Amino acid sequence: MIAHPGEPLGPHQLWGAWSWEPGIVLPLGLAAGLYAIGLRALWRAAGPGRGIRKRDAAAFALGWATLALALLSPLHRLGEVLFAAHMVQHELLMALAAPLLVLGRPLVPFVWAVPPGWRRTLGRWTGGDRFRGVWATLTHPVAAWSLHAAAIWIWHVPSLYEATLRSEAVHALQHASFLGTALLFWWSVLEGRRHGRLGWPGAVIALFTTAVHTSILGALLTFSTRPWYPAYGAVSAAWGLTPLEDQQLAGLIMWVPGGLAYLVAALALLASWLAEPEHTPRRLPLGAVSLVLVGTLALAGCGRSGALSFEEAARLTGGGNPARGRLAIRQYGCGACHTVSGVRGADGLVGPPLDGIGGRSYIAGVLTNTPQHMIRWIVDPHGVDSLTAMPATGVGEREARDIASYLYTRR
Ligand code: HEC
């Protein structure tokens, strides 16, 4: 019944039981390599800690190490004989590795890790409407929440769970769907809290409700009077546990530490939300008033500063999409060198701030400021000025049009 040939794992073999399956080792190595190469390129160009902060990089490293521990260490083999060990492995994947990896913002270093030419192809791919549509659907908070919940509940159906003990392929599929949906879930929560459709309250509710439903599943396992997965029974005895004890332990692990992880994350989000001055209830009216004031001033000032509305900017640039441009600015790490309002983390000081660029006469001091020139500069700064310190970032024509349109909306 064990997918590996020979004897089921016994206690004396535990510490030698590392798994070096190429299907796991290669993607893990690739992810670490790409992140390190991209981070080096980005930090070399923009200065250490810019674009990706040191704590983002530390989060990624920790998440990666957790992933490696869960998938390569003897825990993986132990999970094939003890349900409780399997549960620890799954909790490490879903409640620890996934959020840390998301906090590491890996897409930015990944983009920087590939040569500019490839980046352009990649950008054309991921910039297409179809890709964006699918991505937006999958990371919609409600969709990501439901997918993750479905993966957790469906895989605990006895026939499916036992299939993972018989077949290495089914087992891999289970892990991929746990990790994949967990990454979507945490992405929608951690990225969506600022500009997602549900915002901070939505993120906190998503975490809280996930804590609740995983705790319910854990409690069901803990209090059940019969083993759900009898296949474990044949070997758990060698480890001094009856199948029912093994299951109770697994249930408790999902219920308490597992549920706690989501609760702690929900409380941390709530705390940082309340710490933002405009969200402290007492100051809410004041925040609203100042928002209206600033908005009015901004509108009044638009004419003078040259900042445009999204529609105007789209027309000016011949069909650029400012919202997409904002995403591209994030994705290509422009913010490591430039300050751009409305783009999180775009606070770089290597190049000039890009806010208010619509009101300037020249781009980089060499091109007159027209949309066509702006696009040309963004695509190929060295073609314009061979001595410029701005690197080719790999942005393609279409994305540059989007980026230019967003920049023209900044006052
Ligand atoms: C490694 C740092 C770095 C990165 C990354 C970078 N830039 Fe620049 N950028 C510069 C520097 C330095 C200048 C000033 C160049 C000059 O004047 O020759 C500049 C100039 C510019 C200008 C002209 C600004 C002005 O005031 O005239 C624009 C527009 C611009 N960058 C857009 C972008 C966009 C869009 C991205 C991302 C796709 C980006 N940059 C990424 C360093 C960078």
PDB file of C-alpha atoms in Angstrom, residues 160-347:
ATOM      1  CA  LEU A 160      -9.256  10.514  -2.416  1.00  0.00           C
ATOM      2  CA  TYR A 161      -6.993  10.775   0.603  1.00  0.00           C
ATOM      3  CA  GLU A 162      -6.206   7.071   0.535  1.00  0.00           C
ATOM      4  CA  ALA A 163      -5.422   7.335  -3.158  1.00  0.00           C
ATOM      5  CA  THR A 164      -2.503   9.604  -2.235  1.00  0.00           C
ATOM      6  CA  LEU A 165      -1.034   6.735  -0.218  1.00  0.00           C
ATOM      7  CA  ARG A 166      -1.185   4.372  -3.161  1.00  0.00           C
ATOM      8  CA  SER A 167      -0.037   6.605  -5.966  1.00  0.00           C
ATOM      9  CA  GLU A 168       2.867   9.021  -5.983  1.00  0.00           C
ATOM     10  CA  ALA A 169       1.225  10.945  -8.846  1.00  0.00           C
ATOM     11  CA  VAL A 170      -2.017  11.491  -6.925  1.00  0.00           C
ATOM     12  CA  HIS A 171       0.063  12.465  -3.914  1.00  0.00           C
ATOM     13  CA  ALA A 172       1.940  15.053  -5.973  1.00  0.00           C
ATOM     14  CA  LEU A 173      -1.360  16.379  -7.313  1.00  0.00           C
ATOM     15  CA  GLN A 174      -2.657  16.766  -3.772  1.00  0.00           C
ATOM     16  CA  HIS A 175       0.401  18.735  -2.700  1.00  0.00           C
ATOM     17  CA  ALA A 176       0.299  20.872  -5.835  1.00  0.00           C
ATOM     18  CA  SER A 177      -3.346  21.761  -5.280  1.00  0.00           C
ATOM     19  CA  PHE A 178      -2.792  22.487  -1.569  1.00  0.00           C
ATOM     20  CA  LEU A 179       0.193  24.729  -2.278  1.00  0.00           C
ATOM     21  CA  GLY A 180      -1.214  26.269  -5.453  1.00  0.00           C
ATOM     22  CA  THR A 181      -4.547  27.268  -3.947  1.00  0.00           C
ATOM     23  CA  ALA A 182      -2.813  28.397  -0.747  1.00  0.00           C
ATOM     24  CA  LEU A 183      -0.585  30.718  -2.787  1.00  0.00           C
ATOM     25  CA  LEU A 184      -3.659  32.151  -4.567  1.00  0.00           C
ATOM     26  CA  PHE A 185      -5.461  32.515  -1.256  1.00  0.00           C
ATOM     27  CA  TRP A 186      -2.604  34.286   0.502  1.00  0.00           C
ATOM     28  CA  TRP A 187      -1.922  36.396  -2.569  1.00  0.00           C
ATOM     29  CA  SER A 188      -5.524  37.584  -2.655  1.00  0.00           C
ATOM     30  CA  VAL A 189      -5.390  38.327   1.066  1.00  0.00           C
ATOM     31  CA  LEU A 190      -1.968  39.955   1.359  1.00  0.00           C
ATOM     32  CA  GLU A 191      -1.885  41.816  -1.956  1.00  0.00           C
ATOM     33  CA  GLY A 192      -5.612  42.452  -2.115  1.00  0.00           C
ATOM     34  CA  ARG A 193      -5.759  44.156   1.261  1.00  0.00           C
ATOM     35  CA  ARG A 194      -4.584  47.433  -0.224  1.00  0.00           C
ATOM     36  CA  HIS A 195      -6.032  47.579  -3.700  1.00  0.00           C
ATOM     37  CA  GLY A 196      -8.179  44.469  -3.934  1.00  0.00           C
ATOM     38  CA  ARG A 197     -11.891  44.632  -4.412  1.00  0.00           C
ATOM     39  CA  LEU A 198     -12.664  43.761  -0.797  1.00  0.00           C
ATOM     40  CA  GLY A 199      -9.826  45.698   0.815  1.00  0.00           C
ATOM     41  CA  TRP A 200      -8.686  45.294   4.405  1.00  0.00           C
ATOM     42  CA  PRO A 201     -11.977  44.168   5.954  1.00  0.00           C
ATOM     43  CA  GLY A 202     -12.347  41.542   3.222  1.00  0.00           C
ATOM     44  CA  ALA A 203      -8.845  40.222   3.865  1.00  0.00           C
ATOM     45  CA  VAL A 204      -9.460  39.938   7.603  1.00  0.00           C
ATOM     46  CA  ILE A 205     -12.792  38.175   7.038  1.00  0.00           C
ATOM     47  CA  ALA A 206     -11.232  35.762   4.524  1.00  0.00           C
ATOM     48  CA  LEU A 207      -8.566  34.776   7.063  1.00  0.00           C
ATOM     49  CA  PHE A 208     -10.986  34.508   9.931  1.00  0.00           C
ATOM     50  CA  THR A 209     -13.475  32.334   8.052  1.00  0.00           C
ATOM     51  CA  THR A 210     -10.632  30.097   6.848  1.00  0.00           C
ATOM     52  CA  ALA A 211      -9.526  29.677  10.471  1.00  0.00           C
ATOM     53  CA  VAL A 212     -13.093  28.659  11.283  1.00  0.00           C
ATOM     54  CA  HIS A 213     -13.646  26.111   8.536  1.00  0.00           C
ATOM     55  CA  THR A 214     -10.239  24.446   8.908  1.00  0.00           C
ATOM     56  CA  SER A 215     -10.823  24.253  12.671  1.00  0.00           C
ATOM     57  CA  ILE A 216     -14.169  22.567  12.040  1.00  0.00           C
ATOM     58  CA  LEU A 217     -12.504  19.949   9.843  1.00  0.00           C
ATOM     59  CA  GLY A 218      -9.819  19.471  12.505  1.00  0.00           C
ATOM     60  CA  ALA A 219     -12.444  19.059  15.209  1.00  0.00           C
ATOM     61  CA  LEU A 220     -14.405  16.556  13.113  1.00  0.00           C
ATOM     62  CA  LEU A 221     -11.261  14.463  12.723  1.00  0.00           C
ATOM     63  CA  THR A 222     -10.420  14.752  16.415  1.00  0.00           C
ATOM     64  CA  PHE A 223     -13.832  13.686  17.703  1.00  0.00           C
ATOM     65  CA  SER A 224     -14.605  11.028  15.137  1.00  0.00           C
ATOM     66  CA  THR A 225     -14.899   7.552  16.670  1.00  0.00           C
ATOM     67  CA  ARG A 226     -13.662   5.661  13.622  1.00  0.00           C
ATOM     68  CA  PRO A 227     -10.571   6.084  11.457  1.00  0.00           C
ATOM     69  CA  TRP A 228     -11.350   7.887   8.196  1.00  0.00           C
ATOM     70  CA  TYR A 229      -8.332   6.431   6.434  1.00  0.00           C
ATOM     71  CA  PRO A 230      -7.944   2.770   7.420  1.00  0.00           C
ATOM     72  CA  ALA A 231      -4.983   2.395   5.045  1.00  0.00           C
ATOM     73  CA  TYR A 232      -2.838   4.138   7.638  1.00  0.00           C
ATOM     74  CA  GLY A 233      -3.779   1.502  10.218  1.00  0.00           C
ATOM     75  CA  ALA A 234      -1.532  -1.155   8.807  1.00  0.00           C
ATOM     76  CA  VAL A 235       1.659   0.727   9.650  1.00  0.00           C
ATOM     77  CA  SER A 236       0.942   3.289  12.339  1.00  0.00           C
ATOM     78  CA  ALA A 237       1.214   0.504  14.941  1.00  0.00           C
ATOM     79  CA  ALA A 238       4.959   0.311  14.273  1.00  0.00           C
ATOM     80  CA  TRP A 239       5.077   3.889  15.560  1.00  0.00           C
ATOM     81  CA  GLY A 240       3.201   3.156  18.772  1.00  0.00           C
ATOM     82  CA  LEU A 241      -0.071   4.787  17.741  1.00  0.00           C
ATOM     83  CA  THR A 242      -3.463   3.236  17.107  1.00  0.00           C
ATOM     84  CA  PRO A 243      -5.101   4.519  13.918  1.00  0.00           C
ATOM     85  CA  LEU A 244      -7.603   6.475  15.998  1.00  0.00           C
ATOM     86  CA  GLU A 245      -4.899   8.142  18.109  1.00  0.00           C
ATOM     87  CA  ASP A 246      -3.032   9.016  14.952  1.00  0.00           C
ATOM     88  CA  GLN A 247      -6.168  10.630  13.545  1.00  0.00           C
ATOM     89  CA  GLN A 248      -6.914  12.526  16.763  1.00  0.00           C
ATOM     90  CA  LEU A 249      -3.406  13.927  16.731  1.00  0.00           C
ATOM     91  CA  ALA A 250      -3.774  14.953  13.092  1.00  0.00           C
ATOM     92  CA  GLY A 251      -7.130  16.606  13.830  1.00  0.00           C
ATOM     93  CA  LEU A 252      -5.657  18.534  16.751  1.00  0.00           C
ATOM     94  CA  ILE A 253      -2.771  19.741  14.597  1.00  0.00           C
ATOM     95  CA  MET A 254      -5.177  21.075  11.978  1.00  0.00           C
ATOM     96  CA  TRP A 255      -7.496  22.515  14.610  1.00  0.00           C
ATOM     97  CA  VAL A 256      -5.094  24.275  16.966  1.00  0.00           C
ATOM     98  CA  PRO A 257      -1.769  25.294  15.385  1.00  0.00           C
ATOM     99  CA  GLY A 258      -3.296  25.308  11.895  1.00  0.00           C
ATOM    100  CA  GLY A 259      -6.299  27.402  12.844  1.00  0.00           C
ATOM    101  CA  LEU A 260      -4.093  29.648  14.956  1.00  0.00           C
ATOM    102  CA  ALA A 261      -1.896  30.521  11.980  1.00  0.00           C
ATOM    103  CA  TYR A 262      -4.865  32.043  10.118  1.00  0.00           C
ATOM    104  CA  LEU A 263      -6.105  33.779  13.263  1.00  0.00           C
ATOM    105  CA  VAL A 264      -2.704  35.308  13.993  1.00  0.00           C
ATOM    106  CA  ALA A 265      -2.504  36.543  10.405  1.00  0.00           C
ATOM    107  CA  ALA A 266      -6.033  37.989  10.677  1.00  0.00           C
ATOM    108  CA  LEU A 267      -5.148  39.787  13.919  1.00  0.00           C
ATOM    109  CA  ALA A 268      -1.880  41.103  12.479  1.00  0.00           C
ATOM    110  CA  LEU A 269      -3.761  42.503   9.471  1.00  0.00           C
ATOM    111  CA  LEU A 270      -6.411  43.998  11.716  1.00  0.00           C
ATOM    112  CA  ALA A 271      -3.729  45.614  13.889  1.00  0.00           C
ATOM    113  CA  SER A 272      -1.909  47.172  10.961  1.00  0.00           C
ATOM    114  CA  TRP A 273      -5.212  48.312   9.487  1.00  0.00           C
ATOM    115  CA  LEU A 274      -6.168  50.072  12.720  1.00  0.00           C
ATOM    116  CA  ALA A 275      -2.688  51.545  12.979  1.00  0.00           C
ATOM    117  CA  GLU A 276      -3.276  53.462   9.763  1.00  0.00           C
ATOM    118  CA  PRO A 277      -4.419  56.832  11.074  1.00  0.00           C
ATOM    119  CA  GLU A 278      -7.345  57.192   8.687  1.00  0.00           C
ATOM    120  CA  HIS A 279      -8.817  53.906   9.882  1.00  0.00           C
ATOM    121  CA  THR A 280      -8.867  54.641  13.590  1.00  0.00           C
ATOM    122  CA  PRO A 281     -12.615  54.911  14.143  1.00  0.00           C
ATOM    123  CA  ARG A 282     -12.365  58.148  16.123  1.00  0.00           C
ATOM    124  CA  ARG A 283     -10.549  59.834  13.291  1.00  0.00           C
ATOM    125  CA  LEU A 284     -12.624  58.388  10.513  1.00  0.00           C
ATOM    126  CA  PRO A 285     -14.721  61.529   9.893  1.00  0.00           C
ATOM    127  CA  LEU A 286     -11.557  63.625   9.860  1.00  0.00           C
ATOM    128  CA  GLY A 287      -9.983  61.210   7.397  1.00  0.00           C
ATOM    129  CA  ALA A 288     -13.042  61.360   5.169  1.00  0.00           C
ATOM    130  CA  VAL A 289     -13.080  65.136   5.277  1.00  0.00           C
ATOM    131  CA  SER A 290      -9.406  65.438   4.409  1.00  0.00           C
ATOM    132  CA  LEU A 291      -9.847  62.885   1.631  1.00  0.00           C
ATOM    133  CA  VAL A 292     -12.581  64.987   0.077  1.00  0.00           C
ATOM    134  CA  LEU A 293     -10.445  68.112   0.518  1.00  0.00           C
ATOM    135  CA  VAL A 294      -7.374  66.568  -1.050  1.00  0.00           C
ATOM    136  CA  GLY A 295      -9.517  65.176  -3.847  1.00  0.00           C
ATOM    137  CA  THR A 296     -10.983  68.581  -4.578  1.00  0.00           C
ATOM    138  CA  LEU A 297      -7.571  70.212  -4.482  1.00  0.00           C
ATOM    139  CA  ALA A 298      -6.163  67.512  -6.722  1.00  0.00           C
ATOM    140  CA  LEU A 299      -8.931  68.065  -9.249  1.00  0.00           C
ATOM    141  CA  ALA A 300      -8.465  71.802  -9.093  1.00  0.00           C
ATOM    142  CA  GLY A 301      -4.728  71.424  -9.535  1.00  0.00           C
ATOM    143  CA  CYS A 302      -4.899  69.039 -12.478  1.00  0.00           C
ATOM    144  CA  GLY A 303      -5.113  71.716 -15.122  1.00  0.00           C
ATOM    145  CA  ARG A 304      -1.958  73.375 -13.912  1.00  0.00           C
ATOM    146  CA  SER A 305       0.216  70.351 -13.248  1.00  0.00           C
ATOM    147  CA  GLY A 306      -0.562  68.565 -16.494  1.00  0.00           C
ATOM    148  CA  ALA A 307      -1.961  65.461 -14.766  1.00  0.00           C
ATOM    149  CA  LEU A 308      -4.742  63.749 -16.700  1.00  0.00           C
ATOM    150  CA  SER A 309      -7.694  61.571 -15.850  1.00  0.00           C
ATOM    151  CA  PHE A 310      -7.406  57.887 -16.790  1.00  0.00           C
ATOM    152  CA  GLU A 311      -9.630  58.428 -19.840  1.00  0.00           C
ATOM    153  CA  GLU A 312      -7.686  61.450 -21.039  1.00  0.00           C
ATOM    154  CA  ALA A 313      -4.385  59.633 -20.571  1.00  0.00           C
ATOM    155  CA  ALA A 314      -5.680  56.643 -22.516  1.00  0.00           C
ATOM    156  CA  ARG A 315      -6.689  58.913 -25.396  1.00  0.00           C
ATOM    157  CA  LEU A 316      -3.433  60.858 -25.346  1.00  0.00           C
ATOM    158  CA  THR A 317      -1.307  57.729 -25.580  1.00  0.00           C
ATOM    159  CA  GLY A 318      -3.377  56.183 -28.343  1.00  0.00           C
ATOM    160  CA  GLY A 319      -5.011  53.472 -26.274  1.00  0.00           C
ATOM    161  CA  GLY A 320      -2.732  52.985 -23.246  1.00  0.00           C
ATOM    162  CA  ASN A 321      -4.407  51.408 -20.238  1.00  0.00           C
ATOM    163  CA  PRO A 322      -3.370  53.285 -17.062  1.00  0.00           C
ATOM    164  CA  ALA A 323      -4.563  50.585 -14.654  1.00  0.00           C
ATOM    165  CA  ARG A 324      -2.506  48.003 -16.487  1.00  0.00           C
ATOM    166  CA  GLY A 325       0.378  50.425 -16.604  1.00  0.00           C
ATOM    167  CA  ARG A 326       0.360  50.709 -12.842  1.00  0.00           C
ATOM    168  CA  LEU A 327       0.627  46.923 -12.584  1.00  0.00           C
ATOM    169  CA  ALA A 328       3.464  46.835 -15.119  1.00  0.00           C
ATOM    170  CA  ILE A 329       5.384  49.476 -13.147  1.00  0.00           C
ATOM    171  CA  ARG A 330       5.170  47.188 -10.131  1.00  0.00           C
ATOM    172  CA  GLN A 331       5.969  44.064 -12.075  1.00  0.00           C
ATOM    173  CA  TYR A 332       9.088  45.516 -13.744  1.00  0.00           C
ATOM    174  CA  GLY A 333      10.424  46.996 -10.529  1.00  0.00           C
ATOM    175  CA  CYS A 334      10.551  50.586 -11.832  1.00  0.00           C
ATOM    176  CA  GLY A 335       9.791  51.611  -8.256  1.00  0.00           C
ATOM    177  CA  ALA A 336      13.199  50.417  -7.128  1.00  0.00           C
ATOM    178  CA  CYS A 337      14.633  53.530  -8.811  1.00  0.00           C
ATOM    179  CA  HIS A 338      11.674  55.872  -9.170  1.00  0.00           C
ATOM    180  CA  THR A 339       9.069  57.307  -6.863  1.00  0.00           C
ATOM    181  CA  VAL A 340       5.610  56.864  -8.418  1.00  0.00           C
ATOM    182  CA  SER A 341       2.485  57.659  -6.447  1.00  0.00           C
ATOM    183  CA  GLY A 342      -0.190  54.972  -6.309  1.00  0.00           C
ATOM    184  CA  VAL A 343       2.296  52.105  -6.767  1.00  0.00           C
ATOM    185  CA  ARG A 344       3.172  50.288  -3.578  1.00  0.00           C
ATOM    186  CA  GLY A 345       6.899  50.158  -2.872  1.00  0.00           C
ATOM    187  CA  ALA A 346       7.707  52.648  -5.643  1.00  0.00           C
ATOM    188  CA  ASP A 347       9.871  54.945  -3.543  1.00  0.00           C
TER     189      ASP A 347
END
